[in-house]
Short mmCIF file of C-alpha atoms in Angstrom, two decimals:
data_model
loop_
_atom_site.label_atom_id
_atom_site.label_comp_id
_atom_site.label_asym_id
_atom_site.label_seq_id
_atom_site.Cartn_x
_atom_site.Cartn_y
_atom_site.Cartn_z
CA MET A 18 -0.21 0.18 -0.16
CA SER A 19 1.60 3.33 -1.01
CA PRO A 20 1.77 6.04 2.01
CA ALA A 21 -0.62 7.95 0.31
CA ILE A 22 -3.68 5.58 1.12
CA ALA A 23 -1.51 4.60 4.44
CA THR A 24 -1.98 8.33 5.34
CA ALA A 25 -5.74 9.45 4.20
CA ARG A 26 -7.93 10.61 6.12
CA LEU A 27 -12.39 10.49 5.69
CA PRO A 28 -12.70 13.32 4.94
CA ALA A 29 -16.12 15.95 5.97
CA PRO A 30 -18.81 15.12 3.83
CA GLU A 31 -19.05 18.72 2.62
CA SER A 32 -15.19 18.64 1.71
CA LEU A 33 -16.27 16.61 -0.97
CA SER A 34 -16.85 17.72 -4.70
CA LEU A 35 -21.19 17.06 -5.69
CA ALA A 36 -19.55 13.76 -8.23
CA GLU A 37 -17.48 13.01 -4.95
CA GLN A 38 -20.13 12.67 -2.64
CA VAL A 39 -22.74 11.26 -5.04
CA ALA A 40 -20.31 8.08 -6.35
CA GLN A 41 -20.39 7.71 -2.20
CA MET A 42 -24.25 6.59 -3.06
CA VAL A 43 -23.12 4.34 -5.29
CA VAL A 44 -22.54 0.51 -4.88
CA VAL A 45 -21.26 -1.17 -7.92
CA ARG A 46 -21.43 -5.13 -8.35
CA ALA A 47 -18.61 -7.44 -9.39
CA SER A 48 -17.95 -10.59 -9.60
CA GLY A 49 -15.62 -12.54 -6.49
CA HIS A 50 -13.62 -14.39 -8.72
CA LEU A 51 -10.03 -13.24 -8.79
CA PHE A 52 -9.67 -13.35 -12.91
CA ASP A 53 -12.00 -11.70 -15.65
CA HIS A 54 -12.13 -14.46 -17.92
CA GLU A 55 -14.34 -16.65 -15.06
CA ILE A 56 -16.95 -13.69 -14.53
CA ARG A 57 -20.40 -15.86 -14.58
CA TYR A 58 -22.53 -12.67 -15.56
CA PRO A 59 -20.52 -10.32 -17.01
CA THR A 60 -23.37 -7.53 -18.62
CA TRP A 61 -24.00 -7.35 -14.30
CA GLU A 62 -20.39 -7.63 -13.33
CA ALA A 63 -17.81 -5.21 -14.15
CA ASP A 64 -14.34 -6.24 -15.45
CA GLN A 65 -10.71 -5.51 -13.27
CA ALA A 66 -10.23 -3.18 -15.13
CA THR A 67 -13.62 -1.74 -15.07
CA LEU A 68 -13.77 -1.91 -11.57
CA THR A 69 -10.38 -0.39 -10.17
CA GLN A 70 -12.21 2.32 -12.55
CA TYR A 71 -14.89 3.28 -10.35
CA VAL A 72 -12.68 2.53 -6.71
CA GLU A 73 -9.62 4.65 -7.83
CA GLU A 74 -12.05 7.73 -10.17
CA LEU A 75 -15.11 7.75 -9.72
CA GLY A 76 -14.46 6.54 -5.98
CA VAL A 77 -17.60 4.54 -5.50
CA GLY A 78 -18.91 3.79 -2.00
CA GLY A 79 -19.47 0.43 -2.16
CA VAL A 80 -19.52 -2.78 -4.01
CA ILE A 81 -21.61 -6.04 -3.74
CA LEU A 82 -18.96 -9.21 -4.88
CA LEU A 83 -21.38 -12.49 -6.14
CA GLY A 84 -18.93 -16.09 -6.81
CA GLY A 85 -16.27 -17.06 -6.46
CA SER A 86 -14.02 -19.32 -3.36
CA ALA A 87 -14.42 -17.40 -0.19
CA ALA A 88 -10.27 -17.27 -0.38
CA GLU A 89 -10.39 -15.29 -3.47
CA VAL A 90 -12.99 -13.26 -2.01
CA GLY A 91 -10.48 -12.63 0.81
CA LEU A 92 -7.94 -11.22 -2.01
CA LYS A 93 -10.49 -9.18 -3.83
CA THR A 94 -11.64 -7.29 -0.99
CA GLN A 95 -8.01 -6.67 0.56
CA ALA A 96 -7.44 -5.13 -3.29
CA LEU A 97 -10.27 -2.73 -3.25
CA GLN A 98 -9.72 -1.27 -0.02
CA ALA A 99 -6.02 -0.85 -0.95
CA GLN A 100 -7.35 1.02 -3.86
CA ALA A 101 -9.95 3.00 -2.08
CA ARG A 102 -9.21 6.40 -0.67
CA ILE A 103 -12.18 6.09 1.50
CA PRO A 104 -12.79 2.55 3.16
CA LEU A 105 -15.30 1.46 0.46
CA LEU A 106 -18.62 -1.31 2.27
CA ILE A 107 -17.88 -4.48 0.42
CA ALA A 108 -21.76 -6.55 0.93
CA ALA A 109 -22.93 -10.01 -0.71
CA ASP A 110 -26.18 -11.46 -0.58
CA VAL A 111 -25.72 -13.95 1.70
CA GLU A 112 -29.32 -14.90 3.28
CA GLU A 113 -27.94 -18.58 3.72
CA GLY A 114 -24.42 -17.83 4.88
CA VAL A 115 -21.03 -17.30 3.39
CA GLY A 116 -21.32 -19.80 1.21
CA GLN A 117 -23.90 -19.70 -0.13
CA ARG A 118 -22.21 -17.37 -2.14
CA PHE A 119 -18.90 -18.30 -1.87
CA SER A 120 -17.64 -21.83 -2.25
CA GLY A 121 -15.25 -22.84 0.97
CA ALA A 122 -17.44 -21.49 3.54
CA THR A 123 -20.81 -22.37 5.37
CA TRP A 124 -23.76 -22.63 3.05
CA PHE A 125 -26.98 -22.60 5.70
CA PRO A 126 -30.14 -23.93 4.47
CA PRO A 127 -32.28 -21.06 4.05
CA PRO A 128 -34.18 -18.91 6.68
CA MET A 129 -37.03 -20.86 6.23
CA ALA A 130 -35.66 -24.33 7.55
CA LEU A 131 -36.05 -22.16 10.98
CA SER A 132 -39.38 -21.95 11.06
CA ALA A 133 -39.97 -26.11 11.25
CA VAL A 134 -38.00 -26.12 13.67
CA ALA A 135 -40.19 -23.57 15.19
CA ASP A 136 -42.85 -25.41 14.69
CA ARG A 137 -41.09 -28.44 17.14
CA ASP A 138 -39.74 -26.09 19.57
CA LEU A 139 -39.25 -22.42 19.45
CA GLY A 140 -36.68 -22.33 21.72
CA THR A 141 -34.62 -24.06 19.47
CA ALA A 142 -35.01 -22.72 16.68
CA LEU A 143 -34.18 -18.75 18.19
CA ALA A 144 -30.59 -20.29 19.13
CA TYR A 145 -30.32 -21.52 15.93
CA ALA A 146 -30.80 -18.33 14.30
CA GLU A 147 -28.68 -16.15 16.32
CA ALA A 148 -26.23 -18.50 15.89
CA PHE A 149 -26.38 -18.76 12.36
CA GLY A 150 -26.17 -14.55 12.15
CA ALA A 151 -22.60 -15.13 14.23
CA ALA A 152 -21.60 -17.55 12.29
CA THR A 153 -22.58 -15.71 9.26
CA ALA A 154 -21.10 -12.20 10.91
CA THR A 155 -17.94 -14.20 12.24
CA GLU A 156 -17.62 -15.69 7.86
CA ALA A 157 -18.02 -12.70 6.64
CA LEU A 158 -16.12 -10.23 8.39
CA ALA A 159 -13.22 -13.40 8.00
CA ILE A 160 -12.74 -12.30 4.26
CA GLY A 161 -13.35 -8.97 4.21
CA LEU A 162 -16.86 -8.79 3.41
CA ASN A 163 -18.14 -5.78 6.36
CA TRP A 164 -22.38 -5.37 5.03
CA VAL A 165 -24.53 -9.32 5.79
CA LEU A 166 -27.13 -8.16 2.94
CA ALA A 167 -29.82 -9.96 5.28
CA PRO A 168 -32.10 -10.71 6.83
CA THR A 169 -34.82 -11.00 4.84
CA VAL A 170 -37.80 -9.81 6.39
CA ASP A 171 -40.74 -10.63 4.58
CA ILE A 172 -43.74 -12.85 5.24
CA ASN A 173 -44.14 -15.00 2.29
CA ASN A 174 -47.61 -15.83 3.08
CA ASN A 175 -47.34 -16.44 -0.81
CA PRO A 176 -47.05 -19.57 -1.77
CA ASP A 177 -46.42 -18.52 -5.63
CA ASN A 178 -44.54 -15.82 -4.42
CA PRO A 179 -41.77 -16.42 -6.69
CA VAL A 180 -38.45 -13.92 -5.34
CA ILE A 181 -39.13 -13.95 -1.69
CA ASN A 182 -40.51 -17.97 -1.26
CA VAL A 183 -37.68 -19.79 1.28
CA ARG A 184 -35.40 -17.07 1.70
CA ALA A 185 -38.11 -15.46 4.37
CA PHE A 186 -38.33 -16.91 7.82
CA GLY A 187 -42.09 -17.90 7.14
CA ASP A 188 -45.36 -17.35 6.03
CA SER A 189 -46.20 -16.23 10.06
CA GLN A 190 -45.49 -12.29 11.60
CA GLU A 191 -45.03 -13.77 15.03
CA ARG A 192 -42.50 -16.34 13.66
CA VAL A 193 -41.30 -14.11 11.31
CA CYS A 194 -40.85 -10.97 13.56
CA ALA A 195 -39.32 -13.62 16.67
CA LEU A 196 -36.54 -15.37 13.84
CA THR A 197 -35.68 -11.73 13.10
CA GLN A 198 -35.22 -10.55 16.13
CA ALA A 199 -32.75 -13.47 16.69
CA PHE A 200 -30.73 -13.83 13.58
CA LEU A 201 -30.12 -9.69 14.42
CA ARG A 202 -28.93 -10.41 17.70
CA GLY A 203 -26.22 -13.06 16.46
CA VAL A 204 -24.84 -10.66 13.35
CA GLN A 205 -24.58 -7.73 15.89
CA THR A 206 -21.72 -9.90 18.18
CA GLN A 207 -19.61 -8.59 15.24
CA PRO A 208 -18.35 -5.54 13.38
CA VAL A 209 -20.74 -6.30 11.09
CA LEU A 210 -23.54 -4.27 8.97
CA SER A 211 -27.32 -6.00 8.64
CA ALA A 212 -29.89 -5.00 6.29
CA ALA A 213 -33.57 -5.89 6.43
CA LYS A 214 -35.31 -6.07 3.81
CA HIS A 215 -37.19 -5.25 1.16
CA PHE A 216 -39.82 -2.96 2.83
CA PRO A 217 -42.33 -2.19 2.95
CA GLY A 218 -42.51 -6.10 2.23
CA HIS A 219 -42.86 -8.59 -0.77
CA GLY A 220 -44.56 -11.68 0.25
CA ASP A 221 -47.54 -10.93 -1.18
CA THR A 222 -46.54 -11.06 -4.23
CA ALA A 223 -46.44 -14.01 -7.21
CA VAL A 224 -44.63 -11.54 -9.35
CA ASP A 225 -40.98 -11.90 -10.02
CA SER A 226 -39.76 -8.16 -9.79
CA HIS A 227 -36.82 -8.94 -11.16
CA LEU A 228 -38.51 -8.93 -14.51
CA GLU A 229 -41.74 -6.87 -13.90
CA LEU A 230 -43.45 -4.99 -11.81
CA PRO A 231 -45.55 -6.27 -8.87
CA VAL A 232 -48.91 -4.92 -7.95
CA LEU A 233 -49.53 -5.23 -3.57
CA PRO A 234 -53.68 -4.50 -3.99
CA HIS A 235 -54.07 -4.34 0.19
CA ASP A 236 -55.13 -1.17 2.32
CA ARG A 237 -53.13 0.97 4.42
CA ASP A 238 -54.80 -0.57 7.27
CA ARG A 239 -54.14 -4.52 6.21
CA LEU A 240 -50.11 -3.15 5.65
CA GLU A 241 -49.82 -1.86 9.67
CA ALA A 242 -51.05 -4.75 10.77
CA LEU A 243 -49.13 -7.75 8.59
CA GLU A 244 -46.13 -6.20 6.08
CA LEU A 245 -44.63 -3.49 8.24
CA VAL A 246 -44.52 -4.93 11.26
CA PRO A 247 -41.43 -6.88 10.88
CA PHE A 248 -39.61 -4.17 9.92
CA ARG A 249 -41.10 -1.70 13.12
CA THR A 250 -39.06 -5.49 14.86
CA ALA A 251 -35.90 -5.17 12.82
CA ILE A 252 -36.02 -1.68 13.23
CA ALA A 253 -35.83 -2.01 17.15
CA ALA A 254 -33.67 -4.33 17.04
CA GLY A 255 -31.49 -2.37 15.78
CA ALA A 256 -31.21 -3.21 11.58
CA ASP A 257 -28.53 -0.98 9.86
CA ALA A 258 -30.18 -0.63 6.41
CA ILE A 259 -33.14 -1.69 5.19
CA ILE A 260 -33.47 -2.22 1.22
CA THR A 261 -36.42 -1.42 -1.13
CA ALA A 262 -38.92 -3.35 -2.78
CA HIS A 263 -39.68 -3.25 -5.96
CA LEU A 264 -43.76 -3.23 -6.11
CA ARG A 265 -46.25 -0.84 -6.49
CA ILE A 266 -48.77 0.33 -3.82
CA PRO A 267 -51.54 2.12 -4.30
CA ALA A 268 -52.27 2.66 -1.50
CA LEU A 269 -48.94 4.39 -0.15
CA ASP A 270 -48.38 5.52 -3.93
CA ALA A 271 -50.72 5.80 -6.71
CA ARG A 272 -47.32 7.17 -8.79
CA HIS A 273 -44.42 5.38 -8.19
CA PRO A 274 -43.37 2.19 -6.94
CA ALA A 275 -41.86 2.00 -3.57
CA THR A 276 -37.93 2.07 -4.48
CA LEU A 277 -38.88 5.53 -5.86
CA SER A 278 -41.84 7.02 -3.60
CA ALA A 279 -41.33 9.99 -1.17
CA PRO A 280 -44.10 9.13 0.57
CA ILE A 281 -42.85 5.30 1.44
CA LEU A 282 -39.23 6.00 1.86
CA THR A 283 -38.93 9.31 3.79
CA GLY A 284 -43.06 10.01 4.65
CA LEU A 285 -43.08 5.95 5.76
CA LEU A 286 -40.24 5.17 6.60
CA ARG A 287 -38.24 7.90 7.38
CA GLN A 288 -40.56 9.70 9.41
CA GLN A 289 -43.33 7.78 10.67
CA LEU A 290 -41.40 4.36 11.36
CA GLY A 291 -38.42 6.47 12.58
CA PHE A 292 -36.16 4.71 11.09
CA ASP A 293 -32.52 7.08 10.51
CA GLY A 294 -30.20 4.24 9.76
CA LEU A 295 -29.13 3.68 5.43
CA ILE A 296 -32.35 3.21 2.92
CA VAL A 297 -30.98 1.46 0.27
CA THR A 298 -32.41 0.49 -3.30
CA ASP A 299 -32.88 -3.26 -4.32
CA ALA A 300 -30.50 -3.77 -7.43
CA LEU A 301 -31.66 -0.58 -10.02
CA ILE A 302 -30.67 -3.37 -12.77
CA MET A 303 -33.76 -5.71 -11.83
CA GLY A 304 -36.57 -5.43 -14.92
CA ALA A 305 -39.27 -4.14 -12.13
CA ILE A 306 -37.58 -0.28 -12.59
CA ALA A 307 -35.51 -0.82 -15.52
CA ASN A 308 -37.50 -1.11 -17.82
CA ALA A 309 -40.35 1.81 -17.10
CA TYR A 310 -37.91 4.56 -15.69
CA GLY A 311 -34.24 3.49 -16.96
CA PRO A 312 -31.19 3.74 -15.38
CA TYR A 313 -31.10 7.87 -14.56
CA GLU A 314 -34.29 8.98 -14.17
CA ALA A 315 -34.35 5.61 -11.78
CA ALA A 316 -31.75 6.84 -9.80
CA VAL A 317 -32.44 10.17 -9.43
CA LEU A 318 -36.29 9.31 -8.52
CA ALA A 319 -34.52 7.09 -6.13
CA VAL A 320 -33.08 9.43 -4.60
CA GLU A 321 -35.45 12.44 -4.41
CA ALA A 322 -37.77 9.41 -2.50
CA GLY A 323 -35.29 8.85 0.51
CA ALA A 324 -32.65 6.07 -0.67
CA ASP A 325 -28.94 6.76 0.58
CA VAL A 326 -27.68 4.23 -1.39
CA LEU A 327 -27.94 3.24 -5.22
CA LEU A 328 -27.50 -0.21 -5.85
CA MET A 329 -26.93 -1.90 -8.72
CA PRO A 330 -26.66 0.38 -11.55
CA GLY A 331 -26.82 -0.70 -14.95
CA ASP A 332 -24.65 2.36 -15.88
CA PRO A 333 -22.34 3.66 -12.45
CA GLU A 334 -20.82 6.51 -14.03
CA GLY A 335 -23.85 7.96 -15.70
CA THR A 336 -25.75 7.32 -12.81
CA ILE A 337 -22.77 10.13 -10.60
CA ALA A 338 -23.80 12.17 -13.40
CA ALA A 339 -27.47 12.00 -13.81
CA VAL A 340 -27.63 13.42 -9.87
CA VAL A 341 -24.84 15.34 -10.51
CA GLU A 342 -26.94 17.11 -13.06
CA ALA A 343 -30.59 16.58 -11.63
CA VAL A 344 -28.96 18.77 -7.79
CA HIS A 345 -27.38 21.46 -10.65
CA ARG A 346 -31.19 21.64 -12.00
CA GLY A 347 -33.04 22.22 -8.66
CA ARG A 348 -34.42 18.79 -8.67
CA LEU A 349 -32.17 17.45 -5.44
CA THR A 350 -30.80 19.79 -3.06
CA PRO A 351 -27.04 19.74 -2.01
CA ASP A 352 -27.97 18.68 1.79
CA ARG A 353 -30.14 15.85 0.33
CA ILE A 354 -26.48 14.58 -1.39
CA VAL A 355 -24.93 15.69 2.20
CA ALA A 356 -27.33 14.07 4.45
CA SER A 357 -27.51 10.86 2.74
CA VAL A 358 -23.22 11.04 2.89
CA GLU A 359 -23.73 11.46 6.46
CA ARG A 360 -25.53 8.49 7.10
CA ILE A 361 -23.46 6.46 4.68
CA TRP A 362 -19.86 7.75 6.99
CA ARG A 363 -21.59 6.21 10.31
CA ALA A 364 -21.93 3.02 8.17
CA LYS A 365 -18.45 3.22 7.52
CA GLN A 366 -17.33 3.84 10.91
CA LYS A 367 -18.73 0.82 11.98
CA ALA A 368 -18.49 -1.69 9.22
CA ALA A 369 -14.99 -0.85 9.39
CA PRO A 370 -13.04 -0.71 13.20
CA ALA A 371 -10.47 -2.46 12.22
CA LEU A 372 -9.56 0.27 9.81
CA LEU A 373 -10.39 3.09 12.60
CA PRO A 374 -8.42 4.30 15.92
CA ASP A 375 -9.83 4.42 18.58
CA GLY A 376 -10.94 7.75 19.54
CA ALA A 377 -10.50 10.04 16.20
CA GLY A 378 -13.76 10.28 15.01
CA HIS A 379 -14.90 11.64 11.46
CA ALA A 380 -11.28 12.29 11.26
CA TRP A 381 -9.71 8.53 10.62
CA GLU A 382 -7.24 6.71 9.07
CA HIS A 383 -6.83 4.82 6.64
CA LEU A 384 -4.73 2.19 7.64
CA PRO A 385 -4.35 -1.62 5.73
CA PRO A 386 -7.01 -3.69 5.69
CA PRO A 387 -6.96 -6.71 8.28
CA PRO A 388 -5.99 -9.76 6.97
CA VAL A 389 -7.84 -12.30 5.65
CA GLN A 390 -9.03 -15.59 8.53
CA LEU A 391 -10.29 -18.11 6.31
CA GLN A 392 -9.06 -20.27 9.41
CA ALA A 393 -12.90 -18.56 10.68
CA LEU A 394 -13.78 -20.24 8.01
CA ALA A 395 -16.19 -23.38 7.74
CA GLN A 396 -14.94 -23.92 12.03
CA PRO A 397 -16.48 -27.46 12.86
CA ALA A 398 -18.66 -26.11 15.36
CA THR A 399 -20.47 -23.62 12.05
CA ARG A 400 -20.59 -27.41 10.13
CA ARG A 401 -22.30 -28.73 13.22
CA LEU A 402 -24.72 -25.77 13.12
CA ALA A 403 -25.74 -25.60 10.21
CA THR A 404 -26.13 -29.87 10.05
CA GLU A 405 -28.10 -29.54 13.04
CA MET A 406 -30.58 -26.36 11.57
CA LEU A 407 -30.88 -29.47 8.36
CA THR A 408 -31.19 -32.19 10.25
CA ALA A 409 -34.20 -30.79 12.75
CA SER A 410 -35.97 -29.38 9.24
CA MET A 411 -36.12 -32.33 7.24
CA THR A 412 -38.85 -34.42 7.12
CA VAL A 413 -38.70 -38.02 6.43
CA GLN A 414 -41.38 -40.68 6.01
CA GLY A 415 -40.70 -44.43 5.44
CA GLN A 416 -37.06 -45.84 3.97
CA VAL A 417 -36.55 -46.81 0.27
CA PRO A 418 -35.33 -50.03 -0.50
CA PRO A 419 -32.06 -50.90 -2.78
CA CYS A 420 -32.39 -52.50 -6.04
CA PRO A 421 -30.43 -55.72 -6.42
CA ALA A 422 -27.86 -55.61 -8.27
CA SER A 423 -29.15 -57.68 -11.10
CA ALA A 424 -31.60 -55.48 -11.27
CA PRO A 425 -30.49 -51.72 -10.95
CA GLY A 426 -33.18 -48.81 -11.00
CA ASP A 427 -33.23 -45.69 -11.85
CA ASN A 428 -31.68 -42.64 -9.80
CA LEU A 429 -34.14 -39.77 -11.09
CA VAL A 430 -32.35 -36.58 -10.50
CA LEU A 431 -35.22 -33.95 -11.92
CA VAL A 432 -33.90 -30.04 -11.79
CA ASP A 433 -34.26 -26.88 -13.37
CA ASP A 434 -30.81 -25.61 -15.04
CA VAL A 435 -28.43 -28.43 -15.15
CA VAL A 436 -25.75 -26.50 -16.82
CA GLY A 437 -26.06 -23.94 -14.19
CA CYS A 438 -26.07 -26.51 -10.80
CA ARG A 439 -24.01 -25.82 -8.16
CA PHE A 440 -24.62 -28.41 -6.00
CA LEU A 441 -24.60 -31.42 -8.72
CA ASP A 442 -21.16 -32.85 -9.44
CA ARG A 443 -19.58 -36.51 -9.73
CA THR A 444 -19.33 -36.35 -5.80
CA ALA A 445 -22.65 -35.12 -4.49
CA ALA A 446 -24.41 -37.31 -2.28
CA ALA A 447 -27.91 -37.32 -4.42
CA ILE A 448 -25.42 -38.75 -7.36
CA LEU A 449 -23.36 -41.26 -5.35
CA TRP A 450 -25.49 -42.59 -2.45
CA PRO A 451 -27.95 -44.02 -4.21
CA GLN A 452 -25.13 -45.29 -6.61
CA ASN A 453 -24.36 -47.10 -3.46
CA HIS A 454 -27.43 -49.01 -3.67
CA HIS A 455 -28.02 -49.39 -7.22
CA TYR A 456 -30.26 -46.49 -8.43
CA GLN A 457 -28.31 -45.86 -11.83
CA LEU A 458 -28.35 -41.72 -12.53
CA LYS A 459 -30.64 -40.03 -15.40
CA LEU A 460 -30.71 -36.46 -15.56
CA VAL A 461 -33.62 -34.52 -16.44
CA ASP A 462 -33.87 -30.33 -16.48
CA THR A 463 -36.67 -28.22 -17.96
CA GLN A 464 -34.18 -27.75 -21.23
CA ALA A 465 -33.78 -31.11 -22.31
CA CYS A 466 -36.07 -32.70 -25.03
CA ILE A 467 -36.82 -36.10 -23.55
CA GLN A 468 -39.91 -37.76 -23.78
CA LEU A 469 -42.29 -39.95 -21.43
CA PRO A 470 -41.13 -42.94 -21.51
CA HIS A 471 -43.71 -45.75 -22.17
CA ALA A 472 -44.72 -48.11 -18.94
CA PRO A 473 -42.55 -51.18 -20.61
CA GLU A 474 -39.37 -49.05 -20.70
CA LEU A 475 -39.83 -47.51 -16.64
CA ARG A 476 -37.64 -49.16 -14.35
CA PRO A 477 -38.14 -48.87 -10.47
CA SER A 478 -36.70 -45.10 -9.79
CA LEU A 479 -35.75 -42.94 -6.97
CA VAL A 480 -37.20 -39.32 -8.17
CA GLN A 481 -34.72 -36.84 -6.31
CA ILE A 482 -36.51 -32.96 -6.92
CA PHE A 483 -34.68 -29.87 -7.02
CA VAL A 484 -36.90 -26.54 -6.73
CA ARG A 485 -37.31 -23.58 -4.71
CA GLY A 486 -38.48 -19.95 -5.77
CA ASN A 487 -36.60 -19.29 -8.78
CA PRO A 488 -36.26 -15.82 -9.90
CA PHE A 489 -36.07 -14.75 -14.36
CA ARG A 490 -37.49 -18.77 -14.92
CA GLY A 491 -39.68 -19.84 -12.15
CA THR A 492 -40.69 -23.54 -11.32
CA GLN A 493 -43.54 -24.23 -12.76
CA GLY A 494 -42.52 -26.14 -16.05
CA LEU A 495 -40.14 -28.13 -13.79
CA LEU A 496 -43.30 -28.84 -11.52
CA GLU A 497 -45.27 -29.61 -14.68
CA ARG A 498 -42.35 -32.33 -15.94
CA ALA A 499 -41.94 -33.65 -12.17
CA GLU A 500 -46.26 -34.79 -11.75
CA LEU A 501 -45.82 -36.39 -15.47
CA TRP A 502 -42.47 -38.11 -14.20
CA LEU A 503 -44.19 -39.01 -10.78
CA GLU A 504 -47.19 -40.11 -12.41
CA ALA A 505 -46.04 -42.72 -14.84
CA LEU A 506 -43.59 -44.19 -12.63
CA ARG A 507 -46.65 -44.38 -9.56
CA GLN A 508 -48.89 -45.79 -12.34
CA ALA A 509 -46.54 -48.35 -13.33
CA ASP A 510 -45.59 -49.52 -9.72
CA CYS A 511 -41.88 -48.15 -10.18
CA LEU A 512 -42.05 -45.11 -7.93
CA ARG A 513 -39.98 -46.41 -4.83
CA GLY A 514 -39.71 -43.50 -3.29
CA VAL A 515 -38.86 -39.45 -3.37
CA VAL A 516 -36.64 -36.28 -2.07
CA ILE A 517 -38.08 -32.84 -2.41
CA TYR A 518 -34.92 -30.63 -1.80
CA GLY A 519 -36.34 -26.79 -1.71
CA SER A 520 -39.79 -25.85 -1.54
CA PRO A 521 -42.25 -27.04 0.99
CA TYR A 522 -44.85 -25.42 -1.37
CA ALA A 523 -43.58 -27.76 -3.97
CA LEU A 524 -43.78 -30.53 -1.59
CA GLU A 525 -47.45 -29.87 -1.02
CA GLN A 526 -48.38 -29.54 -4.77
CA LEU A 527 -46.63 -32.55 -5.46
CA ARG A 528 -47.70 -35.07 -2.44
CA PRO A 529 -50.84 -36.07 -4.41
CA HIS A 530 -48.85 -38.34 -6.53
CA PHE A 531 -46.16 -39.91 -4.07
CA GLY A 532 -49.07 -41.89 -3.64
CA SER A 533 -47.86 -45.13 -0.58
CA ALA A 534 -43.76 -44.29 -1.64
CA PRO A 535 -41.23 -43.59 0.39
CA TYR A 536 -40.62 -39.59 0.76
CA GLY A 537 -38.42 -37.07 2.32
CA PHE A 538 -38.17 -33.42 2.22
CA THR A 539 -35.00 -30.96 2.77
CA TYR A 540 -35.28 -27.43 2.88
CA GLY A 541 -31.73 -27.68 1.35
CA GLN A 542 -29.98 -28.01 -1.61
CA MET A 543 -26.47 -28.18 -1.09
CA PRO A 544 -23.94 -31.68 -0.78
CA LEU A 545 -24.30 -31.45 2.81
CA ALA A 546 -28.43 -31.52 3.06
CA GLN A 547 -28.46 -34.20 0.47
CA SER A 548 -25.91 -36.57 2.53
CA GLN A 549 -27.99 -35.66 5.43
CA ILE A 550 -31.60 -36.81 4.21
CA LEU A 551 -29.94 -39.48 1.68
CA GLN A 552 -28.53 -41.37 4.82
CA THR A 553 -31.92 -41.38 6.62
CA LEU A 554 -34.17 -42.97 3.69
CA LEU A 555 -31.56 -44.98 2.51
CA PRO A 556 -30.21 -46.20 4.74
CA VAL A 557 -26.95 -48.47 4.86
CA GLN A 558 -27.64 -51.73 6.93
CA GLY A 559 -24.65 -52.98 9.05
CA THR A 560 -21.45 -51.00 7.40
CA THR A 561 -20.06 -47.94 8.05
CA LEU A 562 -21.24 -44.40 6.14
CA ASN A 563 -18.40 -43.29 4.26
CA ARG A 564 -16.79 -40.33 5.82
CA GLU A 565 -17.58 -38.19 2.48
CA PHE A 566 -21.22 -38.93 3.34
CA THR A 567 -21.09 -37.99 6.90
CA ASP A 568 -18.92 -34.58 7.15
#
């Protein structure tokens, strides 16, 4: 690190140029991979040269990372902080733990699993939620992430919701509030920021806001009694940020969606609910906003409405210019921008204590970033916590019989898109464990052109279905294909067992097609979830389990 970087001080917001102030309100998206050729979404994720420009030249306030290994992210966050004149907020959507996004760290089941635990033992669920929050914050901090974009506090009371679904803590107000409080207590054991989402409530929608703008038709009384309650709870519990929902609520604002609505962000969230933390837009590249408003007008409207942070604008440089121009034209006041920067400063002081000498206030030294603590990742206790949460939330009815070696059956695995499937590889339990029981792999996804075979061609089959809320594509195509296979196998008396990974709503829809076949359900889809449920549903009698499946 250069001496200039090491001795730079955080300036007073008023001493920055207007463009520099606005740049601090922008959080750009980048891949966690170190090398450009590994970037998975080049349309959305800046390459290294562009990211360097955003950080060093534009002076953006933060970066949100997706993909790569935890070790790569640790190196990348160090490099980014070294490039930045003002320490960055570095965020990630890690609602299921750091391993959800970055390999090598711990991948937990989705939050709705905790609601299933609470159905059996609320105290255990609350303890798990708090430990889950603490583990997520610890592993985030270990690789240089200082902003955990969680928890999701929407009440998922619409089973057809393609966006929230199992990301929520449940479908009841009381359950979501209790688990939200516990999770936030855990996060607050570490100096990282939290973010409750998606205000003022995205749970009762059936339209994918990545593509279109949902409408929430409820009146003000209903919103006060249900959707807003978890946000009041999160604010009281100390949530550092609130992320907006891209949806229209005519009862609150007949003209603009929530992300761009002054009555909702300023009138309701800031003034009525008394929230003084960061108001953050959901990703501005999402179709619900971008399709109707474009990148520049959307950003200006969001700031007019009360947003402090513009998350993932499609054109960061153009977005900064558009907000600056809005100030010059009188649509926004300079004081409005300074107010947001001051909130961002407070957040950075909390999120980067390792960079701040004690008592330095607003003039703190920008010291070298702390070293990556890879030894804090995927510790045995954290892995045990994930295993316990999976085991406590799964359902198993009966046991699947093995096939004889002389007459093997089929291990029919149905997924939405096998090419992009992160949790299925040659060593995954969903593939190897049935193979040990003489069920031979047959992969089917919604992109395949496989026709349903005639009954004489069917063999005894274990059916494994990986299905959960699927932004951009939905799940109906996969569910329809699953129903066809299940019904054909059941009628041919070839259905030996079923495993559903992910959505309890899919289980409910598909359950009538199981007949009397044994079945299992787990909220997780990762290899750990596969091994936990398959060991119970397809036990090995009288032998020691392979260590590969007992971690």
